[in-house]
mmCIF file of C-alpha atoms and ligand atoms in Angstrom:
data_model
loop_
_atom_site.group_PDB
_atom_site.id
_atom_site.type_symbol
_atom_site.label_atom_id
_atom_site.label_comp_id
_atom_site.label_asym_id
_atom_site.label_seq_id
_atom_site.Cartn_x
_atom_site.Cartn_y
_atom_site.Cartn_z
ATOM 1 C CA UNK A 110 148.238 -159.551 -58.554
ATOM 2 C CA UNK A 111 151.766 -158.902 -59.774
ATOM 3 C CA UNK A 112 152.953 -155.613 -61.338
ATOM 4 C CA UNK A 113 153.149 -157.314 -64.721
ATOM 5 C CA UNK A 114 149.488 -158.265 -64.469
ATOM 6 C CA UNK A 115 148.404 -154.756 -63.612
ATOM 7 C CA UNK A 116 150.214 -153.284 -66.692
ATOM 8 C CA UNK A 117 148.873 -156.005 -68.911
ATOM 9 C CA UNK A 118 145.268 -155.419 -67.849
ATOM 10 C CA UNK A 119 145.621 -151.661 -68.160
ATOM 11 C CA UNK A 120 146.817 -151.727 -71.779
ATOM 12 C CA UNK A 121 144.229 -154.311 -72.679
ATOM 13 C CA UNK A 122 141.562 -152.019 -71.266
ATOM 14 C CA UNK A 123 142.916 -149.069 -73.292
ATOM 15 C CA UNK A 124 142.992 -151.071 -76.484
ATOM 16 C CA UNK A 125 139.605 -152.529 -75.856
ATOM 17 C CA UNK A 126 137.808 -149.205 -75.314
ATOM 18 C CA UNK A 127 139.980 -147.471 -77.935
ATOM 19 C CA UNK A 128 141.340 -144.556 -75.878
ATOM 20 C CA UNK A 129 143.737 -142.142 -77.510
ATOM 21 C CA UNK A 130 145.577 -140.905 -74.468
ATOM 22 C CA UNK A 131 145.645 -141.189 -70.720
ATOM 23 C CA UNK A 132 147.526 -138.713 -68.585
ATOM 24 C CA UNK A 133 148.522 -139.462 -65.032
ATOM 25 C CA UNK A 134 148.850 -136.238 -63.095
ATOM 26 C CA UNK A 135 150.920 -136.435 -59.941
ATOM 27 C CA UNK A 136 151.975 -133.566 -57.678
ATOM 28 C CA UNK A 137 153.066 -134.946 -54.300
ATOM 29 C CA UNK A 138 153.498 -131.478 -52.823
ATOM 30 C CA UNK A 139 149.822 -130.555 -53.216
ATOM 31 C CA UNK A 140 148.678 -134.160 -52.890
ATOM 32 C CA UNK A 141 147.254 -134.168 -56.429
ATOM 33 C CA UNK A 142 146.558 -137.613 -57.851
ATOM 34 C CA UNK A 143 144.507 -137.306 -60.994
ATOM 35 C CA UNK A 144 143.886 -139.102 -64.295
ATOM 36 C CA UNK A 145 142.752 -137.415 -67.472
ATOM 37 C CA UNK A 146 141.450 -139.734 -70.200
ATOM 38 C CA UNK A 147 141.011 -138.593 -73.758
ATOM 39 C CA UNK A 148 138.934 -141.162 -75.545
ATOM 40 C CA UNK A 149 138.461 -139.730 -79.039
ATOM 41 C CA UNK A 150 139.158 -136.358 -80.690
ATOM 42 C CA UNK A 151 138.011 -137.088 -84.287
ATOM 43 C CA UNK A 152 135.135 -134.632 -84.017
ATOM 44 C CA UNK A 153 136.954 -132.044 -81.908
ATOM 45 C CA UNK A 154 138.629 -131.474 -78.545
ATOM 46 C CA UNK A 155 137.741 -133.991 -75.859
ATOM 47 C CA UNK A 156 135.198 -132.475 -73.487
ATOM 48 C CA UNK A 157 134.127 -133.881 -70.150
ATOM 49 C CA UNK A 158 133.915 -132.910 -66.515
ATOM 50 C CA UNK A 159 136.327 -133.431 -63.658
ATOM 51 C CA UNK A 160 135.079 -135.714 -60.931
ATOM 52 C CA UNK A 161 136.564 -135.732 -57.387
ATOM 53 C CA UNK A 162 135.944 -139.032 -55.598
ATOM 54 C CA UNK A 163 137.460 -141.081 -52.828
ATOM 55 C CA UNK A 164 137.976 -144.210 -54.998
ATOM 56 C CA UNK A 165 138.663 -147.435 -53.156
ATOM 57 C CA UNK A 166 141.707 -148.063 -55.396
ATOM 58 C CA UNK A 167 143.691 -146.531 -58.205
ATOM 59 C CA UNK A 168 142.398 -149.270 -60.534
ATOM 60 C CA UNK A 169 138.810 -148.230 -59.675
ATOM 61 C CA UNK A 170 139.602 -144.625 -60.526
ATOM 62 C CA UNK A 171 141.200 -145.650 -63.803
ATOM 63 C CA UNK A 172 138.211 -147.830 -64.700
ATOM 64 C CA UNK A 173 135.776 -145.020 -63.987
ATOM 65 C CA UNK A 174 137.657 -142.386 -66.002
ATOM 66 C CA UNK A 175 137.981 -144.745 -68.973
ATOM 67 C CA UNK A 176 134.247 -145.604 -68.865
ATOM 68 C CA UNK A 177 133.095 -141.996 -68.442
ATOM 69 C CA UNK A 178 135.383 -140.507 -71.099
ATOM 70 C CA UNK A 179 134.154 -143.075 -73.643
ATOM 71 C CA UNK A 180 130.565 -142.168 -72.754
ATOM 72 C CA UNK A 181 131.317 -138.515 -73.533
ATOM 73 C CA UNK A 182 132.567 -139.403 -76.997
ATOM 74 C CA UNK A 183 129.166 -141.048 -77.802
ATOM 75 C CA UNK A 184 127.141 -138.252 -76.185
ATOM 76 C CA UNK A 185 128.875 -135.440 -78.168
ATOM 77 C CA UNK A 186 128.839 -137.406 -81.359
ATOM 78 C CA UNK A 187 125.132 -138.274 -81.326
ATOM 79 C CA UNK A 188 124.277 -134.703 -80.241
ATOM 80 C CA UNK A 189 125.951 -133.312 -83.372
ATOM 81 C CA UNK A 190 128.589 -131.393 -81.384
ATOM 82 C CA UNK A 191 132.053 -130.755 -82.788
ATOM 83 C CA UNK A 192 133.603 -132.269 -79.739
ATOM 84 C CA UNK A 193 135.289 -135.462 -78.718
ATOM 85 C CA UNK A 194 135.074 -137.362 -75.437
ATOM 86 C CA UNK A 195 137.197 -136.973 -72.332
ATOM 87 C CA UNK A 196 136.962 -137.003 -68.565
ATOM 88 C CA UNK A 197 139.158 -136.480 -65.517
ATOM 89 C CA UNK A 198 139.107 -137.865 -62.071
ATOM 90 C CA UNK A 199 140.838 -136.498 -59.039
ATOM 91 C CA UNK A 200 141.440 -139.145 -56.363
ATOM 92 C CA UNK A 201 140.531 -137.741 -52.911
ATOM 93 C CA UNK A 202 138.010 -136.905 -50.370
ATOM 94 C CA UNK A 203 135.865 -133.984 -51.688
ATOM 95 C CA UNK A 204 134.861 -133.067 -48.147
ATOM 96 C CA UNK A 205 138.392 -132.832 -46.657
ATOM 97 C CA UNK A 206 141.114 -132.616 -49.323
ATOM 98 C CA UNK A 207 140.275 -129.619 -51.384
ATOM 99 C CA UNK A 208 142.983 -126.950 -51.533
ATOM 100 C CA UNK A 209 143.707 -124.066 -53.903
ATOM 101 C CA UNK A 210 147.169 -125.392 -54.742
ATOM 102 C CA UNK A 211 145.836 -128.909 -55.579
ATOM 103 C CA UNK A 212 143.276 -127.545 -58.087
ATOM 104 C CA UNK A 213 145.721 -125.059 -59.564
ATOM 105 C CA UNK A 214 148.220 -127.901 -60.023
ATOM 106 C CA UNK A 215 145.495 -129.877 -61.817
ATOM 107 C CA UNK A 216 144.740 -126.787 -63.942
ATOM 108 C CA UNK A 217 148.346 -126.769 -65.124
ATOM 109 C CA UNK A 218 148.041 -130.340 -66.261
ATOM 110 C CA UNK A 219 144.924 -129.504 -68.212
ATOM 111 C CA UNK A 220 146.658 -126.519 -69.719
ATOM 112 C CA UNK A 221 149.613 -128.667 -70.743
ATOM 113 C CA UNK A 222 147.297 -130.612 -73.069
ATOM 114 C CA UNK A 223 146.951 -127.423 -75.101
ATOM 115 C CA UNK A 224 143.172 -127.782 -75.673
ATOM 116 C CA UNK A 225 143.022 -131.467 -76.556
ATOM 117 C CA UNK A 226 140.995 -131.768 -73.343
ATOM 118 C CA UNK A 227 138.472 -129.282 -72.046
ATOM 119 C CA UNK A 228 137.241 -129.699 -68.517
ATOM 120 C CA UNK A 229 133.966 -128.808 -66.701
ATOM 121 C CA UNK A 230 132.255 -129.411 -63.348
ATOM 122 C CA UNK A 231 131.235 -132.899 -62.276
ATOM 123 C CA UNK A 232 130.471 -134.866 -59.124
ATOM 124 C CA UNK A 233 132.399 -133.615 -56.068
ATOM 125 C CA UNK A 234 133.245 -130.270 -57.579
ATOM 126 C CA UNK A 235 131.852 -126.780 -56.973
ATOM 127 C CA UNK A 236 132.227 -123.411 -58.675
ATOM 128 C CA UNK A 237 135.012 -122.528 -56.278
ATOM 129 C CA UNK A 238 137.303 -125.330 -57.444
ATOM 130 C CA UNK A 239 136.394 -124.679 -61.089
ATOM 131 C CA UNK A 240 137.556 -121.022 -60.577
ATOM 132 C CA UNK A 241 140.953 -122.230 -59.233
ATOM 133 C CA UNK A 242 141.346 -124.501 -62.278
ATOM 134 C CA UNK A 243 140.228 -121.619 -64.567
ATOM 135 C CA UNK A 244 142.908 -119.412 -63.094
ATOM 136 C CA UNK A 245 145.539 -121.744 -64.556
ATOM 137 C CA UNK A 246 143.951 -122.692 -67.898
ATOM 138 C CA UNK A 247 141.443 -121.372 -70.340
ATOM 139 C CA UNK A 248 140.415 -124.939 -71.278
ATOM 140 C CA UNK A 249 137.444 -124.906 -68.936
ATOM 141 C CA UNK A 250 133.739 -124.619 -69.731
ATOM 142 C CA UNK A 251 130.481 -124.540 -67.692
ATOM 143 C CA UNK A 252 131.826 -121.689 -65.560
ATOM 144 C CA UNK A 253 129.629 -119.450 -63.386
ATOM 145 C CA UNK A 254 127.570 -116.683 -64.987
ATOM 146 C CA UNK A 255 129.500 -114.038 -63.005
ATOM 147 C CA UNK A 256 132.643 -115.058 -64.862
ATOM 148 C CA UNK A 257 130.929 -114.856 -68.234
ATOM 149 C CA UNK A 258 129.962 -118.519 -68.361
ATOM 150 C CA UNK A 259 126.690 -120.326 -68.847
ATOM 151 C CA UNK A 260 125.827 -121.105 -65.173
ATOM 152 C CA UNK A 261 123.398 -123.885 -64.178
ATOM 153 C CA UNK A 262 122.657 -126.189 -67.167
ATOM 154 C CA UNK A 263 119.443 -127.684 -65.746
ATOM 155 C CA UNK A 264 116.932 -125.511 -67.638
ATOM 156 C CA UNK A 265 118.514 -126.533 -70.943
ATOM 157 C CA UNK A 266 118.809 -130.190 -69.921
ATOM 158 C CA UNK A 267 115.115 -130.173 -68.956
ATOM 159 C CA UNK A 268 114.051 -128.611 -72.241
ATOM 160 C CA UNK A 269 115.986 -131.311 -74.085
ATOM 161 C CA UNK A 270 114.213 -134.033 -72.048
ATOM 162 C CA UNK A 271 110.847 -132.406 -72.849
ATOM 163 C CA UNK A 272 111.586 -132.301 -76.547
ATOM 164 C CA UNK A 273 112.992 -135.854 -76.605
ATOM 165 C CA UNK A 274 109.967 -137.147 -74.794
ATOM 166 C CA UNK A 275 107.695 -135.459 -77.399
ATOM 167 C CA UNK A 276 109.543 -137.391 -80.112
ATOM 168 C CA UNK A 277 108.773 -140.640 -78.260
ATOM 169 C CA UNK A 278 105.146 -139.620 -77.850
ATOM 170 C CA UNK A 279 104.859 -138.953 -81.620
ATOM 171 C CA UNK A 280 106.285 -142.465 -82.299
ATOM 172 C CA UNK A 281 103.831 -144.106 -79.868
ATOM 173 C CA UNK A 282 100.667 -142.193 -80.527
ATOM 174 C CA UNK A 283 101.059 -140.398 -83.841
ATOM 175 C CA UNK A 284 100.922 -136.874 -82.432
ATOM 176 C CA UNK A 285 103.660 -135.294 -80.262
ATOM 177 C CA UNK A 286 101.304 -133.461 -77.919
ATOM 178 C CA UNK A 287 101.649 -134.140 -74.225
ATOM 179 C CA UNK A 288 98.066 -132.993 -73.567
ATOM 180 C CA UNK A 289 96.315 -135.512 -71.380
ATOM 181 C CA UNK A 290 99.331 -137.727 -71.112
ATOM 182 C CA UNK A 291 99.992 -139.243 -67.654
ATOM 183 C CA UNK A 292 103.642 -138.952 -66.641
ATOM 184 C CA UNK A 293 105.382 -140.529 -63.604
ATOM 185 C CA UNK A 294 108.222 -138.273 -62.553
ATOM 186 C CA UNK A 295 110.924 -139.732 -60.348
ATOM 187 C CA UNK A 296 112.708 -136.892 -58.515
ATOM 188 C CA UNK A 297 111.679 -133.304 -57.927
ATOM 189 C CA UNK A 298 115.121 -131.729 -58.296
ATOM 190 C CA UNK A 299 116.531 -129.162 -60.751
ATOM 191 C CA UNK A 300 115.922 -130.984 -64.035
ATOM 192 C CA UNK A 301 112.572 -132.503 -62.939
ATOM 193 C CA UNK A 302 111.161 -129.153 -61.862
ATOM 194 C CA UNK A 303 111.950 -127.391 -65.107
ATOM 195 C CA UNK A 304 110.682 -130.376 -67.059
ATOM 196 C CA UNK A 305 107.428 -130.493 -65.081
ATOM 197 C CA UNK A 306 106.669 -126.859 -65.920
ATOM 198 C CA UNK A 307 106.958 -127.541 -69.657
ATOM 199 C CA UNK A 308 104.852 -130.668 -69.472
ATOM 200 C CA UNK A 309 102.147 -129.161 -67.286
ATOM 201 C CA UNK A 310 101.881 -126.165 -69.561
ATOM 202 C CA UNK A 311 101.047 -128.496 -72.363
ATOM 203 C CA UNK A 312 98.342 -130.264 -70.348
ATOM 204 C CA UNK A 313 100.154 -133.378 -69.047
ATOM 205 C CA UNK A 314 99.105 -134.886 -65.725
ATOM 206 C CA UNK A 315 102.134 -135.461 -63.456
ATOM 207 C CA UNK A 316 102.662 -137.964 -60.667
ATOM 208 C CA UNK A 317 105.650 -136.884 -58.652
ATOM 209 C CA UNK A 318 107.912 -138.580 -56.106
ATOM 210 C CA UNK A 319 111.082 -137.620 -54.273
ATOM 211 C CA UNK A 320 112.827 -139.095 -51.242
ATOM 212 C CA UNK A 321 112.308 -135.599 -49.763
ATOM 213 C CA UNK A 322 108.499 -135.523 -49.647
ATOM 214 C CA UNK A 323 108.351 -131.729 -49.189
ATOM 215 C CA UNK A 324 110.192 -131.209 -52.524
ATOM 216 C CA UNK A 325 107.792 -133.456 -54.391
ATOM 217 C CA UNK A 326 104.817 -132.000 -52.589
ATOM 218 C CA UNK A 327 105.667 -128.338 -53.469
ATOM 219 C CA UNK A 328 106.391 -129.217 -57.149
ATOM 220 C CA UNK A 329 103.121 -131.203 -57.302
ATOM 221 C CA UNK A 330 101.244 -128.158 -55.935
ATOM 222 C CA UNK A 331 102.916 -125.844 -58.406
ATOM 223 C CA UNK A 332 102.130 -127.876 -61.521
ATOM 224 C CA UNK A 333 98.789 -129.358 -60.472
ATOM 225 C CA UNK A 334 100.309 -132.854 -60.101
ATOM 226 C CA UNK A 335 99.812 -135.656 -57.647
ATOM 227 C CA UNK A 336 102.231 -136.684 -54.901
ATOM 228 C CA UNK A 337 103.351 -140.343 -55.033
ATOM 229 C CA UNK A 338 105.458 -142.411 -52.605
ATOM 230 C CA UNK A 339 108.936 -143.169 -53.992
ATOM 231 C CA UNK A 340 108.388 -146.923 -53.897
ATOM 232 C CA UNK A 341 105.096 -146.659 -55.875
ATOM 233 C CA UNK A 342 106.501 -144.707 -58.852
ATOM 234 C CA UNK A 343 107.434 -147.676 -61.089
ATOM 235 C CA UNK A 344 104.057 -149.503 -61.118
ATOM 236 C CA UNK A 345 101.791 -146.542 -61.782
ATOM 237 C CA UNK A 346 99.231 -146.788 -64.566
ATOM 238 C CA UNK A 347 100.772 -144.024 -66.696
ATOM 239 C CA UNK A 348 101.788 -143.459 -70.394
ATOM 240 C CA UNK A 349 105.328 -142.291 -69.635
ATOM 241 C CA UNK A 350 107.955 -142.880 -66.899
ATOM 242 C CA UNK A 351 110.475 -140.092 -66.523
ATOM 243 C CA UNK A 352 113.484 -141.083 -64.345
ATOM 244 C CA UNK A 353 114.990 -137.804 -63.164
ATOM 245 C CA UNK A 354 116.806 -138.812 -59.986
ATOM 246 C CA UNK A 355 119.295 -141.695 -60.074
ATOM 247 C CA UNK A 356 120.862 -144.367 -62.238
ATOM 248 C CA UNK A 357 120.137 -148.144 -62.497
ATOM 249 C CA UNK A 358 116.349 -147.776 -62.131
ATOM 250 C CA UNK A 359 115.571 -150.014 -65.108
ATOM 251 C CA UNK A 360 116.504 -153.404 -63.682
ATOM 252 C CA UNK A 361 115.228 -156.932 -63.100
ATOM 253 C CA UNK A 362 112.941 -155.765 -60.297
ATOM 254 C CA UNK A 363 111.353 -152.695 -61.908
ATOM 255 C CA UNK A 364 110.950 -154.029 -65.404
ATOM 256 C CA UNK A 365 108.075 -156.307 -64.297
ATOM 257 C CA UNK A 366 106.314 -153.360 -62.709
ATOM 258 C CA UNK A 367 106.249 -150.885 -65.591
ATOM 259 C CA UNK A 368 102.859 -150.364 -67.288
ATOM 260 C CA UNK A 369 104.000 -147.341 -69.311
ATOM 261 C CA UNK A 370 104.512 -147.184 -73.116
ATOM 262 C CA UNK A 371 107.520 -144.864 -72.942
ATOM 263 C CA UNK A 372 110.576 -144.317 -70.723
ATOM 264 C CA UNK A 373 112.235 -140.950 -71.342
ATOM 265 C CA UNK A 374 113.980 -138.946 -68.641
ATOM 266 C CA UNK A 375 116.906 -136.900 -67.400
ATOM 267 C CA UNK A 376 118.820 -139.318 -65.210
ATOM 268 C CA UNK A 377 122.186 -140.830 -66.272
ATOM 269 C CA UNK A 378 122.938 -144.558 -66.592
ATOM 270 C CA UNK A 379 119.289 -145.671 -66.139
ATOM 271 C CA UNK A 380 119.756 -149.113 -67.599
ATOM 272 C CA UNK A 381 121.187 -151.275 -64.803
ATOM 273 C CA UNK A 382 122.834 -153.645 -67.335
ATOM 274 C CA UNK A 383 122.831 -151.825 -70.686
ATOM 275 C CA UNK A 384 122.555 -154.703 -73.155
ATOM 276 C CA UNK A 385 120.311 -156.961 -71.052
ATOM 277 C CA UNK A 386 117.798 -154.359 -69.874
ATOM 278 C CA UNK A 387 117.819 -152.407 -73.209
ATOM 279 C CA UNK A 388 116.845 -155.637 -74.956
ATOM 280 C CA UNK A 389 114.152 -156.355 -72.341
ATOM 281 C CA UNK A 390 112.570 -152.940 -72.965
ATOM 282 C CA UNK A 391 112.443 -153.726 -76.663
ATOM 283 C CA UNK A 392 110.906 -157.130 -75.993
ATOM 284 C CA UNK A 393 108.245 -155.517 -73.815
ATOM 285 C CA UNK A 394 107.451 -152.981 -76.479
ATOM 286 C CA UNK A 395 108.409 -150.032 -74.310
ATOM 287 C CA UNK A 396 109.823 -147.068 -76.310
ATOM 288 C CA UNK A 397 113.015 -145.957 -74.691
ATOM 289 C CA UNK A 398 114.875 -142.752 -75.280
ATOM 290 C CA UNK A 399 118.558 -143.508 -74.557
ATOM 291 C CA UNK A 400 119.503 -141.554 -71.419
ATOM 292 C CA UNK A 401 122.767 -140.031 -72.735
ATOM 293 C CA UNK A 402 120.956 -138.673 -75.769
ATOM 294 C CA UNK A 403 117.830 -137.213 -74.148
ATOM 295 C CA UNK A 404 119.803 -135.631 -71.285
ATOM 296 C CA UNK A 405 122.469 -134.106 -73.546
ATOM 297 C CA UNK A 406 121.118 -130.526 -72.956
ATOM 298 C CA UNK A 407 123.753 -130.155 -70.246
ATOM 299 C CA UNK A 408 126.685 -130.790 -72.565
ATOM 300 C CA UNK A 409 124.978 -128.820 -75.393
ATOM 301 C CA UNK A 410 124.738 -125.924 -72.937
ATOM 302 C CA UNK A 411 128.424 -125.937 -71.937
ATOM 303 C CA UNK A 412 129.440 -126.508 -75.524
ATOM 304 C CA UNK A 413 127.551 -123.296 -76.461
ATOM 305 C CA UNK A 414 129.769 -121.464 -73.996
ATOM 306 C CA UNK A 415 132.808 -122.275 -76.122
ATOM 307 C CA UNK A 416 131.250 -120.214 -78.976
ATOM 308 C CA UNK A 417 130.164 -117.282 -76.715
ATOM 309 C CA UNK A 418 127.184 -118.194 -74.557
ATOM 310 C CA UNK A 419 123.665 -117.468 -75.649
ATOM 311 C CA UNK A 420 120.881 -119.328 -73.823
ATOM 312 C CA UNK A 421 118.436 -118.930 -76.748
ATOM 313 C CA UNK A 422 120.860 -120.718 -79.041
ATOM 314 C CA UNK A 423 121.584 -123.384 -76.398
ATOM 315 C CA UNK A 424 117.843 -124.076 -76.020
ATOM 316 C CA UNK A 425 117.385 -124.203 -79.757
ATOM 317 C CA UNK A 426 120.210 -126.760 -80.043
ATOM 318 C CA UNK A 427 118.753 -128.778 -77.187
ATOM 319 C CA UNK A 428 115.438 -128.755 -79.034
ATOM 320 C CA UNK A 429 117.151 -130.670 -81.768
ATOM 321 C CA UNK A 430 117.148 -133.691 -79.419
ATOM 322 C CA UNK A 431 113.606 -134.195 -80.812
ATOM 323 C CA UNK A 432 115.124 -135.011 -84.249
ATOM 324 C CA UNK A 433 117.914 -137.060 -82.814
ATOM 325 C CA UNK A 434 115.559 -139.262 -80.834
ATOM 326 C CA UNK A 435 113.284 -139.672 -83.891
ATOM 327 C CA UNK A 436 116.278 -140.812 -85.988
ATOM 328 C CA UNK A 437 117.364 -143.308 -83.289
ATOM 329 C CA UNK A 438 113.853 -144.761 -82.841
ATOM 330 C CA UNK A 439 113.519 -145.125 -86.615
ATOM 331 C CA UNK A 440 116.894 -146.842 -86.898
ATOM 332 C CA UNK A 441 116.099 -149.073 -83.941
ATOM 333 C CA UNK A 442 112.886 -150.221 -85.610
ATOM 334 C CA UNK A 443 114.474 -150.751 -89.040
ATOM 335 C CA UNK A 444 117.315 -152.817 -87.613
ATOM 336 C CA UNK A 445 115.249 -154.537 -84.895
ATOM 337 C CA UNK A 446 117.785 -153.508 -82.290
ATOM 338 C CA UNK A 447 117.367 -151.785 -78.847
ATOM 339 C CA UNK A 448 117.332 -148.014 -78.921
ATOM 340 C CA UNK A 449 120.619 -147.662 -76.902
ATOM 341 C CA UNK A 450 122.359 -149.874 -79.399
ATOM 342 C CA UNK A 451 120.893 -147.874 -82.341
ATOM 343 C CA UNK A 452 122.151 -144.684 -80.759
ATOM 344 C CA UNK A 453 125.656 -146.092 -80.212
ATOM 345 C CA UNK A 454 125.861 -147.275 -83.810
ATOM 346 C CA UNK A 455 124.691 -143.883 -85.258
ATOM 347 C CA UNK A 456 127.317 -142.107 -83.063
ATOM 348 C CA UNK A 457 130.018 -144.481 -84.298
ATOM 349 C CA UNK A 458 128.958 -143.966 -87.900
ATOM 350 C CA UNK A 459 129.304 -140.133 -87.578
ATOM 351 C CA UNK A 460 132.788 -140.455 -86.068
ATOM 352 C CA UNK A 461 133.878 -142.895 -88.721
ATOM 353 C CA UNK A 462 132.516 -140.762 -91.585
ATOM 354 C CA UNK A 463 134.165 -137.572 -90.382
ATOM 355 C CA UNK A 464 137.434 -139.469 -89.642
ATOM 356 C CA UNK A 465 137.551 -140.782 -93.203
ATOM 357 C CA UNK A 466 137.184 -137.283 -94.708
ATOM 358 C CA UNK A 467 139.935 -135.927 -92.474
ATOM 359 C CA UNK A 468 142.270 -138.731 -93.599
ATOM 360 C CA UNK A 469 141.343 -138.269 -97.235
ATOM 361 C CA UNK A 470 141.612 -134.505 -97.405
ATOM 362 C CA UNK A 471 144.539 -133.756 -95.144
ATOM 363 C CA UNK A 472 145.788 -130.160 -95.377
ATOM 364 C CA UNK A 473 149.295 -129.392 -96.723
ATOM 365 C CA UNK A 474 150.396 -128.314 -93.320
ATOM 366 C CA UNK A 475 149.255 -131.608 -91.781
ATOM 367 C CA UNK A 476 150.998 -133.624 -94.422
ATOM 368 C CA UNK A 477 154.300 -131.820 -94.207
ATOM 369 C CA UNK A 478 154.121 -132.013 -90.422
ATOM 370 C CA UNK A 479 153.650 -135.741 -90.615
ATOM 371 C CA UNK A 480 156.332 -136.329 -93.157
ATOM 372 C CA UNK A 481 158.690 -133.870 -91.574
ATOM 373 C CA UNK A 482 159.538 -136.164 -88.733
ATOM 374 C CA UNK A 483 160.578 -138.928 -91.228
ATOM 375 C CA UNK A 484 161.905 -136.890 -94.171
ATOM 376 C CA UNK A 485 163.547 -133.921 -92.551
ATOM 377 C CA UNK A 486 164.335 -132.235 -95.889
ATOM 378 C CA UNK A 487 160.589 -131.679 -96.545
ATOM 379 C CA UNK A 488 160.133 -129.252 -93.670
ATOM 380 C CA UNK A 489 162.444 -126.330 -94.519
HETATM 381 P P1 NAD B 118 119.070 -132.868 -58.319
HETATM 382 O O1 NAD B 118 119.969 -133.293 -57.221
HETATM 383 O O2 NAD B 118 118.640 -131.385 -58.342
HETATM 384 O O3 NAD B 118 117.699 -133.737 -58.243
HETATM 385 C C1 NAD B 118 117.629 -135.121 -57.996
HETATM 386 C C2 NAD B 118 116.475 -135.320 -57.058
HETATM 387 O O4 NAD B 118 116.201 -136.709 -56.996
HETATM 388 C C3 NAD B 118 116.659 -134.831 -55.663
HETATM 389 O O5 NAD B 118 115.581 -133.996 -55.294
HETATM 390 C C4 NAD B 118 116.663 -136.146 -54.798
HETATM 391 O O6 NAD B 118 116.153 -135.954 -53.536
HETATM 392 C C5 NAD B 118 115.813 -137.031 -55.653
HETATM 393 N N1 NAD B 118 115.941 -138.470 -55.406
HETATM 394 C C6 NAD B 118 117.078 -139.182 -55.087
HETATM 395 N N2 NAD B 118 116.797 -140.503 -54.948
HETATM 396 C C7 NAD B 118 115.478 -140.608 -55.191
HETATM 397 C C8 NAD B 118 114.599 -141.729 -55.252
HETATM 398 N N3 NAD B 118 114.980 -142.944 -54.966
HETATM 399 N N4 NAD B 118 113.296 -141.495 -55.572
HETATM 400 C C9 NAD B 118 112.847 -140.266 -55.807
HETATM 401 N N5 NAD B 118 113.646 -139.166 -55.837
HETATM 402 C C10 NAD B 118 114.963 -139.358 -55.478
HETATM 403 O O7 NAD B 118 119.764 -133.329 -59.657
HETATM 404 P P2 NAD B 118 119.462 -132.848 -61.133
HETATM 405 O O8 NAD B 118 120.470 -131.847 -61.514
HETATM 406 O O9 NAD B 118 118.022 -132.476 -61.307
HETATM 407 O O10 NAD B 118 119.764 -134.180 -61.929
HETATM 408 C C11 NAD B 118 118.799 -135.233 -61.974
HETATM 409 C C12 NAD B 118 119.397 -136.386 -62.789
HETATM 410 O O11 NAD B 118 119.701 -135.906 -64.124
HETATM 411 C C13 NAD B 118 120.733 -136.938 -62.281
HETATM 412 O O12 NAD B 118 120.770 -138.297 -62.554
HETATM 413 C C14 NAD B 118 121.752 -136.257 -63.151
HETATM 414 O O13 NAD B 118 122.971 -136.998 -63.298
HETATM 415 C C15 NAD B 118 121.067 -136.143 -64.477
HETATM 416 N N6 NAD B 118 121.503 -135.024 -65.342
HETATM 417 C C16 NAD B 118 121.458 -133.765 -64.883
HETATM 418 C C17 NAD B 118 121.859 -132.744 -65.760
HETATM 419 C C18 NAD B 118 121.773 -131.277 -65.327
HETATM 420 O O14 NAD B 118 121.909 -130.415 -66.208
HETATM 421 N N7 NAD B 118 121.583 -131.010 -64.060
HETATM 422 C C19 NAD B 118 122.429 -133.056 -67.021
HETATM 423 C C20 NAD B 118 122.437 -134.394 -67.410
HETATM 424 C C21 NAD B 118 121.992 -135.393 -66.565
#
């Protein structure tokens, strides 16, 4: 591929996904190679974590940051947050290439954006690196409890999953109670464990699997559930499947196995091919809670931190996922479209409506700022 081709495809990609700004951060002395992508700031500053990953190429890193930042726009918009979508990637080996100076350099780049982008922890990052970034910029959220932040978001994410699942149950069976419902739980990690406690308390029967059998076993014992082998989780005769481990689990292979009425869970990117498998779920009559909506408790939690963190309030906001899922399922039914598509459309509608008002009722300061660059005499 020639240089011209690379440039051409990059700008095509930006135009196609409608990104506002992409910042390439280079600091050869510290070895920092990072990209910050700001997708959309109509609803507020672009929020999204920083991921450190040993990408196979710069193009792969660019593709990932563009995809993830766009996803954050939709997640915040559908969750009713006053935030836009952004993301950052640092190209490097998270096991070997972490230094204070690299993350402080990155923090300076974040700071330079003056709040248009707010960062948080993502794959490959730990509290230690976040503290280095935080020492250079205040535009960081999801920081440790000891520094006045919100700490681990899993309890709030799990509560959102539980409430979103109840909305699906209401749609399927007329009552939102989980009592007597049979739930297959894939994964026995942080989110799954908190979720299982809520569901068991309400009288649900849980079937639990994890690649680490001891984890699944101890959770099953705690909540009176049953241990299941990881490969058997898809075909169980249950009412609900809750993917709480990894992405891509709704695919050509698993779709034939599902006997459940509902798929609602914490994992990200569960549809292997979004449009194809979302449509197949609709065709099979399985109610699907779009992953990025039902697991938004995490972003709701770190967004609460920006207002002064209060877990009660974060839980209350995550509880609103019940109403959001209800609206999405209703719209999906009315329009005869898959739930993920209904959710994307509702998110776009919110952004468009708010954007229109902003354009219509611009403040005097905004107007004179805009005109000032063209008609200098208006600014004095
Ligand atoms: P976690 O690492 O605590 O738990 C994941 C569990 O899944 C682990 O116990 C792991 O052993 C298990 N697992 C991996 N592959 C498996 C397989 N094939 N079958 C069964 N179990 C398997 O992670 P978590 O924080 O609980 O997150 C779970 C999912 O939810 C992830 O997809 C994550 O991206 C998503 N999520 C988490 C949050 C959050 O607040 N933690 C927020 C939004 C989304």
